[in-house]
Amino acid sequence: MKINIKDIDGDLNSFITLLRNNDLNNIVIVGGAVRDIILNRPYKDIDIAIRLNIPSPSLIDLCSPINKYEILPIIQKELFKLDNILNCKIDDFIEKGSVPFGNTTIDILGLVVVKDKREQLFPDIFIDNNNQIFGAYSELTINRLALDFEGNIWPTDYIEHIYNNIGYLTNGVLGIDFYRILRIFKTCELLNTKLDYNVSIQITDYLKKLRNPNRFLDEIKDNRVLPMLNSLFPNLNFSFDIFNIDFIIKKLEEKLKIYSMKENLPSSESSIKQYITMDKSIAESHL
């Protein structure tokens, strides 16, 4: 999937242009900012990661500690370039947690995509500010998207990599709730992709808990839930006044079955167009 960088407004456009003009092709945008751009809504901040192509994952052990992080020499090299351009220090990313850029901030999350000599993909390495593997503590990993300065958005190989190689990272999921489950279904719908096994199991267990009326009523108070439900089921017109818990759970279980079985196929041109031109009011309900 690819977008036109010129269509991106504001600081993210400026930052991507800066990367391109300075040949920083190993730095990619990751996470929520990518999702926000796709859904045509404002982003809150810019998270970056360093793209790696090294001969052996054993090199991960050859780290140079910087405060709480253990950062590979290749990351240091990329960050030194970026630091000179942004007029800051590597320590600013570590000690302060972020670096100001225009009206937003830039945070470094870690590394992405390690390959061996046979081009086999290994698990993503994300190191957070507690020196923990980021992926193990993030929400559903399928929501992690990446954008390079040429406008390429991974999921085609990135999500394939996730569900083929690192499904176990979802065992440590934090923050799973009704809204995130709906959002993951919407992501599957738009990207035409598949949930990894562990995510499917977690969603199955969570839907069972939602059959409890008190739990369901508490979760549906989140004002993002109903708009997302209606975007997933546009013909059902759910409302606060009229809904049947068992019916809703049944429909979601049907969705889960579909997305647990669906092959990971490239998004069609129409899907991409839908991504970029989605009605703003609906787009805002997705996040």
mmCIF file of C-alpha atoms in Angstrom:
data_model
loop_
_atom_site.group_PDB
_atom_site.id
_atom_site.type_symbol
_atom_site.label_atom_id
_atom_site.label_comp_id
_atom_site.label_asym_id
_atom_site.label_seq_id
_atom_site.Cartn_x
_atom_site.Cartn_y
_atom_site.Cartn_z
ATOM 1 C CA MET A 1 0.000 0.000 0.000
ATOM 2 C CA LYS A 2 1.319 3.461 -0.854
ATOM 3 C CA ILE A 3 0.119 6.996 -0.231
ATOM 4 C CA ASN A 4 1.166 10.327 -1.718
ATOM 5 C CA ILE A 5 3.288 12.110 0.869
ATOM 6 C CA LYS A 6 2.146 15.429 -0.596
ATOM 7 C CA ASP A 7 -1.357 14.652 0.687
ATOM 8 C CA ILE A 8 -0.098 14.640 4.284
ATOM 9 C CA ASP A 9 -0.330 17.999 6.034
ATOM 10 C CA GLY A 10 1.631 19.611 8.809
ATOM 11 C CA ASP A 11 4.604 18.476 10.814
ATOM 12 C CA LEU A 12 4.491 14.870 9.651
ATOM 13 C CA ASN A 13 4.882 15.988 6.040
ATOM 14 C CA SER A 14 7.784 18.226 7.061
ATOM 15 C CA PHE A 15 9.433 15.426 9.012
ATOM 16 C CA ILE A 16 9.077 12.887 6.195
ATOM 17 C CA THR A 17 10.462 15.457 3.739
ATOM 18 C CA LEU A 18 13.387 16.003 6.099
ATOM 19 C CA LEU A 19 14.089 12.257 6.177
ATOM 20 C CA ARG A 20 13.934 12.016 2.401
ATOM 21 C CA ASN A 21 16.150 15.051 1.774
ATOM 22 C CA ASN A 22 18.811 13.700 4.126
ATOM 23 C CA ASP A 23 18.737 10.072 2.923
ATOM 24 C CA LEU A 24 17.577 8.783 6.304
ATOM 25 C CA ASN A 25 15.912 5.795 4.678
ATOM 26 C CA ASN A 26 16.302 3.532 7.710
ATOM 27 C CA ILE A 27 13.994 5.706 9.810
ATOM 28 C CA VAL A 28 10.291 4.888 9.539
ATOM 29 C CA ILE A 29 7.150 6.325 11.120
ATOM 30 C CA VAL A 30 5.280 3.755 13.202
ATOM 31 C CA GLY A 31 2.099 3.340 15.210
ATOM 32 C CA GLY A 32 -0.751 5.740 15.781
ATOM 33 C CA ALA A 33 0.399 8.557 13.495
ATOM 34 C CA VAL A 34 0.298 6.191 10.513
ATOM 35 C CA ARG A 35 -3.166 4.972 11.442
ATOM 36 C CA ASP A 36 -4.372 8.551 11.958
ATOM 37 C CA ILE A 37 -3.101 9.663 8.548
ATOM 38 C CA ILE A 38 -4.782 6.706 6.850
ATOM 39 C CA LEU A 39 -8.046 7.513 8.612
ATOM 40 C CA ASN A 40 -7.762 11.203 7.698
ATOM 41 C CA ARG A 41 -7.671 12.558 11.232
ATOM 42 C CA PRO A 42 -5.165 14.620 13.251
ATOM 43 C CA TYR A 43 -2.223 12.751 14.757
ATOM 44 C CA LYS A 44 -1.032 13.414 18.300
ATOM 45 C CA ASP A 45 2.690 12.768 17.958
ATOM 46 C CA ILE A 46 5.252 11.041 15.743
ATOM 47 C CA ASP A 47 6.780 7.715 16.766
ATOM 48 C CA ILE A 48 9.795 6.460 14.835
ATOM 49 C CA ALA A 49 11.716 3.203 14.599
ATOM 50 C CA ILE A 50 14.930 2.169 12.863
ATOM 51 C CA ARG A 51 14.659 -0.349 10.033
ATOM 52 C CA LEU A 52 17.364 -3.002 10.186
ATOM 53 C CA ASN A 53 18.859 -5.330 7.619
ATOM 54 C CA ILE A 54 21.676 -7.121 9.415
ATOM 55 C CA PRO A 55 23.219 -10.535 8.670
ATOM 56 C CA SER A 56 22.420 -12.207 11.972
ATOM 57 C CA PRO A 57 20.043 -11.549 14.858
ATOM 58 C CA SER A 58 22.930 -12.479 17.179
ATOM 59 C CA LEU A 59 24.191 -8.941 16.554
ATOM 60 C CA ILE A 60 21.344 -7.772 18.737
ATOM 61 C CA ASP A 61 23.559 -8.779 21.674
ATOM 62 C CA LEU A 62 26.233 -6.297 20.586
ATOM 63 C CA CYS A 63 24.441 -3.351 22.114
ATOM 64 C CA SER A 64 25.772 -0.091 23.478
ATOM 65 C CA PRO A 65 23.877 1.016 26.599
ATOM 66 C CA ILE A 66 22.572 4.586 26.637
ATOM 67 C CA ASN A 67 20.786 5.321 29.896
ATOM 68 C CA LYS A 68 17.751 3.024 30.039
ATOM 69 C CA TYR A 69 18.103 1.834 26.451
ATOM 70 C CA GLU A 70 20.362 -0.683 24.781
ATOM 71 C CA ILE A 71 20.732 0.688 21.291
ATOM 72 C CA LEU A 72 22.612 -1.007 18.479
ATOM 73 C CA PRO A 73 25.474 0.889 16.849
ATOM 74 C CA ILE A 74 23.396 1.149 13.676
ATOM 75 C CA ILE A 75 20.678 2.940 15.631
ATOM 76 C CA GLN A 76 23.262 5.266 17.111
ATOM 77 C CA LYS A 77 24.510 6.000 13.604
ATOM 78 C CA GLU A 78 21.013 6.823 12.339
ATOM 79 C CA LEU A 79 20.168 8.896 15.399
ATOM 80 C CA PHE A 80 23.389 10.880 15.208
ATOM 81 C CA LYS A 81 22.357 11.935 11.703
ATOM 82 C CA LEU A 82 18.879 12.847 12.908
ATOM 83 C CA ASP A 83 20.193 14.627 15.993
ATOM 84 C CA ASN A 84 22.399 16.874 13.891
ATOM 85 C CA ILE A 85 19.438 17.792 11.715
ATOM 86 C CA LEU A 86 17.095 18.411 14.661
ATOM 87 C CA ASN A 87 19.827 20.113 16.717
ATOM 88 C CA CYS A 88 19.377 17.793 19.677
ATOM 89 C CA LYS A 89 21.163 14.880 21.350
ATOM 90 C CA ILE A 90 20.456 11.154 21.477
ATOM 91 C CA ASP A 91 20.042 11.564 25.235
ATOM 92 C CA ASP A 92 17.092 13.863 24.562
ATOM 93 C CA PHE A 93 15.174 10.888 23.148
ATOM 94 C CA ILE A 94 16.030 8.865 26.251
ATOM 95 C CA GLU A 95 15.936 11.265 29.198
ATOM 96 C CA LYS A 96 13.119 13.505 28.026
ATOM 97 C CA GLY A 97 11.148 10.757 26.283
ATOM 98 C CA SER A 98 10.692 12.811 23.134
ATOM 99 C CA VAL A 99 12.156 15.576 20.980
ATOM 100 C CA PRO A 100 10.073 18.615 19.955
ATOM 101 C CA PHE A 101 9.409 19.104 16.268
ATOM 102 C CA GLY A 102 7.151 21.924 15.138
ATOM 103 C CA ASN A 103 3.870 21.573 17.015
ATOM 104 C CA THR A 104 4.391 17.903 17.831
ATOM 105 C CA THR A 105 7.008 15.582 19.317
ATOM 106 C CA ILE A 106 9.128 12.727 18.007
ATOM 107 C CA ASP A 107 9.649 9.569 20.060
ATOM 108 C CA ILE A 108 11.908 6.626 19.226
ATOM 109 C CA LEU A 109 10.420 3.187 19.876
ATOM 110 C CA GLY A 110 13.223 0.888 18.752
ATOM 111 C CA LEU A 111 13.961 -1.392 15.812
ATOM 112 C CA VAL A 112 11.933 -3.095 13.083
ATOM 113 C CA VAL A 113 12.534 -6.026 10.759
ATOM 114 C CA VAL A 114 15.634 -8.125 11.301
ATOM 115 C CA LYS A 115 16.675 -10.532 8.530
ATOM 116 C CA ASP A 116 19.208 -13.351 8.395
ATOM 117 C CA LYS A 117 21.262 -14.452 5.376
ATOM 118 C CA ARG A 118 18.328 -16.462 4.035
ATOM 119 C CA GLU A 119 16.056 -13.419 4.248
ATOM 120 C CA GLN A 120 14.092 -15.038 7.070
ATOM 121 C CA LEU A 121 12.261 -12.464 9.149
ATOM 122 C CA PHE A 122 12.792 -12.474 12.898
ATOM 123 C CA PRO A 123 10.643 -10.877 15.608
ATOM 124 C CA ASP A 124 10.537 -7.103 15.734
ATOM 125 C CA ILE A 125 12.632 -5.630 18.501
ATOM 126 C CA PHE A 126 11.015 -2.674 20.253
ATOM 127 C CA ILE A 127 12.723 -1.396 23.395
ATOM 128 C CA ASP A 128 10.666 0.904 25.588
ATOM 129 C CA ASN A 129 11.878 3.313 28.253
ATOM 130 C CA ASN A 130 11.813 0.529 30.841
ATOM 131 C CA ASN A 131 14.158 -1.535 28.679
ATOM 132 C CA GLN A 132 11.374 -4.007 27.957
ATOM 133 C CA ILE A 133 10.402 -5.489 24.611
ATOM 134 C CA PHE A 134 7.744 -3.046 23.426
ATOM 135 C CA GLY A 135 5.722 -5.522 21.373
ATOM 136 C CA ALA A 136 5.005 -7.697 24.390
ATOM 137 C CA TYR A 137 3.321 -4.837 26.204
ATOM 138 C CA SER A 138 1.594 -3.013 23.382
ATOM 139 C CA GLU A 139 -2.019 -3.456 22.417
ATOM 140 C CA LEU A 140 -2.953 -5.844 19.595
ATOM 141 C CA THR A 141 0.137 -5.975 17.405
ATOM 142 C CA ILE A 142 -1.816 -5.888 14.144
ATOM 143 C CA ASN A 143 -2.473 -2.205 14.882
ATOM 144 C CA ARG A 144 1.215 -1.424 14.522
ATOM 145 C CA LEU A 145 1.674 0.091 11.080
ATOM 146 C CA ALA A 146 4.749 1.704 9.528
ATOM 147 C CA LEU A 147 5.296 4.419 6.911
ATOM 148 C CA ASP A 148 8.572 5.202 5.128
ATOM 149 C CA PHE A 149 9.543 8.448 3.437
ATOM 150 C CA GLU A 150 8.537 7.122 0.023
ATOM 151 C CA GLY A 151 4.935 6.757 1.195
ATOM 152 C CA ASN A 152 4.995 2.961 1.516
ATOM 153 C CA ILE A 153 2.699 1.762 4.296
ATOM 154 C CA TRP A 154 3.410 -1.669 5.644
ATOM 155 C CA PRO A 155 1.127 -3.910 6.227
ATOM 156 C CA THR A 156 1.553 -6.133 3.158
ATOM 157 C CA ASP A 157 4.802 -7.656 4.375
ATOM 158 C CA TYR A 158 4.719 -6.199 7.872
ATOM 159 C CA ILE A 159 1.464 -7.765 9.011
ATOM 160 C CA GLU A 160 2.375 -10.994 7.232
ATOM 161 C CA HIS A 161 5.576 -10.903 9.261
ATOM 162 C CA ILE A 162 3.601 -10.285 12.441
ATOM 163 C CA TYR A 163 1.164 -13.162 12.119
ATOM 164 C CA ASN A 164 3.734 -15.601 10.724
ATOM 165 C CA ASN A 165 6.506 -14.879 13.184
ATOM 166 C CA ILE A 166 5.558 -12.945 16.300
ATOM 167 C CA GLY A 167 2.018 -13.851 17.250
ATOM 168 C CA TYR A 168 3.327 -14.795 20.680
ATOM 169 C CA LEU A 169 4.064 -11.138 21.396
ATOM 170 C CA THR A 170 0.342 -10.632 21.876
ATOM 171 C CA ASN A 171 0.401 -12.883 24.949
ATOM 172 C CA GLY A 172 1.304 -9.869 27.060
ATOM 173 C CA VAL A 173 -1.350 -7.530 25.708
ATOM 174 C CA LEU A 174 -2.326 -4.581 27.873
ATOM 175 C CA GLY A 175 -5.369 -2.393 27.526
ATOM 176 C CA ILE A 176 -7.597 -4.730 25.509
ATOM 177 C CA ASP A 177 -11.193 -3.538 25.672
ATOM 178 C CA PHE A 178 -14.410 -3.510 23.631
ATOM 179 C CA TYR A 179 -13.368 -0.519 21.560
ATOM 180 C CA ARG A 180 -9.958 -1.982 20.690
ATOM 181 C CA ILE A 181 -11.602 -5.218 19.603
ATOM 182 C CA LEU A 182 -13.925 -3.287 17.300
ATOM 183 C CA ARG A 183 -10.996 -1.295 15.960
ATOM 184 C CA ILE A 184 -9.025 -4.449 15.214
ATOM 185 C CA PHE A 185 -12.006 -5.787 13.238
ATOM 186 C CA LYS A 186 -12.146 -2.512 11.305
ATOM 187 C CA THR A 187 -8.426 -2.756 10.602
ATOM 188 C CA CYS A 188 -8.920 -6.280 9.257
ATOM 189 C CA GLU A 189 -11.799 -5.092 7.104
ATOM 190 C CA LEU A 190 -9.865 -2.202 5.587
ATOM 191 C CA LEU A 191 -6.539 -3.992 5.139
ATOM 192 C CA ASN A 192 -8.111 -7.288 4.082
ATOM 193 C CA THR A 193 -5.875 -9.191 6.449
ATOM 194 C CA LYS A 194 -5.967 -11.908 9.083
ATOM 195 C CA LEU A 195 -5.747 -12.072 12.873
ATOM 196 C CA ASP A 196 -2.985 -14.168 14.344
ATOM 197 C CA TYR A 197 -4.006 -17.119 16.491
ATOM 198 C CA ASN A 198 -3.262 -15.588 19.889
ATOM 199 C CA VAL A 199 -5.206 -12.424 19.119
ATOM 200 C CA SER A 200 -8.193 -14.541 18.056
ATOM 201 C CA ILE A 201 -8.040 -16.474 21.325
ATOM 202 C CA GLN A 202 -7.889 -13.291 23.388
ATOM 203 C CA ILE A 203 -10.829 -11.756 21.554
ATOM 204 C CA THR A 204 -12.841 -14.964 21.971
ATOM 205 C CA ASP A 205 -12.249 -14.887 25.723
ATOM 206 C CA TYR A 206 -13.099 -11.210 25.931
ATOM 207 C CA LEU A 207 -16.358 -11.594 24.030
ATOM 208 C CA LYS A 208 -17.390 -14.256 26.543
ATOM 209 C CA LYS A 209 -16.849 -11.740 29.342
ATOM 210 C CA LEU A 210 -18.956 -9.172 27.495
ATOM 211 C CA ARG A 211 -21.997 -11.439 27.797
ATOM 212 C CA ASN A 212 -22.191 -10.231 31.373
ATOM 213 C CA PRO A 213 -24.776 -7.389 31.169
ATOM 214 C CA ASN A 214 -22.996 -5.198 33.709
ATOM 215 C CA ARG A 215 -19.674 -5.582 31.921
ATOM 216 C CA PHE A 216 -21.265 -4.851 28.546
ATOM 217 C CA LEU A 217 -23.120 -1.766 29.792
ATOM 218 C CA ASP A 218 -19.947 -0.441 31.356
ATOM 219 C CA GLU A 219 -17.937 -0.922 28.152
ATOM 220 C CA ILE A 220 -20.562 0.614 25.869
ATOM 221 C CA LYS A 221 -20.372 3.879 27.821
ATOM 222 C CA ASP A 222 -17.218 4.609 25.842
ATOM 223 C CA ASN A 223 -18.589 7.074 23.268
ATOM 224 C CA ARG A 224 -16.381 5.560 20.550
ATOM 225 C CA VAL A 225 -18.009 2.123 20.761
ATOM 226 C CA LEU A 226 -21.409 2.709 19.116
ATOM 227 C CA PRO A 227 -20.006 4.634 16.116
ATOM 228 C CA MET A 228 -17.490 1.855 15.572
ATOM 229 C CA LEU A 229 -20.186 -0.820 15.887
ATOM 230 C CA ASN A 230 -22.278 0.954 13.283
ATOM 231 C CA SER A 231 -19.312 1.320 10.943
ATOM 232 C CA LEU A 232 -18.780 -2.448 11.177
ATOM 233 C CA PHE A 233 -22.498 -3.220 10.790
ATOM 234 C CA PRO A 234 -23.936 -0.287 8.803
ATOM 235 C CA ASN A 235 -27.277 -2.009 8.211
ATOM 236 C CA LEU A 236 -28.079 -2.730 11.861
ATOM 237 C CA ASN A 237 -28.279 0.814 13.295
ATOM 238 C CA PHE A 238 -27.299 0.103 16.888
ATOM 239 C CA SER A 239 -28.306 2.707 19.461
ATOM 240 C CA PHE A 240 -28.112 3.227 23.221
ATOM 241 C CA ASP A 241 -31.874 2.749 23.470
ATOM 242 C CA ILE A 242 -32.231 -0.537 21.648
ATOM 243 C CA PHE A 243 -29.676 -3.303 21.626
ATOM 244 C CA ASN A 244 -29.533 -7.018 22.370
ATOM 245 C CA ILE A 245 -26.302 -8.125 24.021
ATOM 246 C CA ASP A 246 -26.471 -11.727 22.808
ATOM 247 C CA PHE A 247 -27.210 -10.590 19.266
ATOM 248 C CA ILE A 248 -24.278 -8.147 19.228
ATOM 249 C CA ILE A 249 -21.870 -10.736 20.620
ATOM 250 C CA LYS A 250 -23.075 -13.262 18.063
ATOM 251 C CA LYS A 251 -22.432 -10.806 15.212
ATOM 252 C CA LEU A 252 -18.963 -10.066 16.570
ATOM 253 C CA GLU A 253 -18.193 -13.769 16.858
ATOM 254 C CA GLU A 254 -19.154 -14.104 13.199
ATOM 255 C CA LYS A 255 -16.724 -11.299 12.357
ATOM 256 C CA LEU A 256 -14.029 -12.995 14.388
ATOM 257 C CA LYS A 257 -14.521 -16.235 12.490
ATOM 258 C CA ILE A 258 -14.192 -14.409 9.168
ATOM 259 C CA TYR A 259 -11.061 -12.509 10.108
ATOM 260 C CA SER A 260 -9.447 -15.516 11.724
ATOM 261 C CA MET A 261 -9.798 -17.414 8.441
ATOM 262 C CA LYS A 262 -9.192 -14.647 5.883
ATOM 263 C CA GLU A 263 -6.018 -14.843 3.812
ATOM 264 C CA ASN A 264 -3.599 -11.953 3.910
ATOM 265 C CA LEU A 265 -4.189 -10.355 0.504
ATOM 266 C CA PRO A 266 -2.959 -7.022 -0.882
ATOM 267 C CA SER A 267 -5.483 -4.246 -0.455
ATOM 268 C CA SER A 268 -7.404 -3.407 -3.594
ATOM 269 C CA GLU A 269 -7.255 0.053 -5.152
ATOM 270 C CA SER A 270 -10.799 0.654 -3.962
ATOM 271 C CA SER A 271 -9.799 -0.222 -0.392
ATOM 272 C CA ILE A 272 -6.885 2.194 -0.557
ATOM 273 C CA LYS A 273 -9.153 4.921 -1.923
ATOM 274 C CA GLN A 274 -11.627 4.211 0.873
ATOM 275 C CA TYR A 275 -8.798 4.568 3.378
ATOM 276 C CA ILE A 276 -7.739 7.951 2.092
ATOM 277 C CA THR A 277 -11.154 9.489 1.344
ATOM 278 C CA MET A 278 -13.143 8.124 4.259
ATOM 279 C CA ASP A 279 -15.771 10.523 5.567
ATOM 280 C CA LYS A 280 -14.206 12.502 8.390
ATOM 281 C CA SER A 281 -17.043 11.954 10.854
ATOM 282 C CA ILE A 282 -16.772 8.197 10.422
ATOM 283 C CA ALA A 283 -12.981 8.289 10.427
ATOM 284 C CA GLU A 284 -12.945 10.034 13.787
ATOM 285 C CA SER A 285 -15.038 7.256 15.259
ATOM 286 C CA HIS A 286 -12.391 4.716 14.338
ATOM 287 C CA LEU A 287 -9.773 5.992 16.714
#
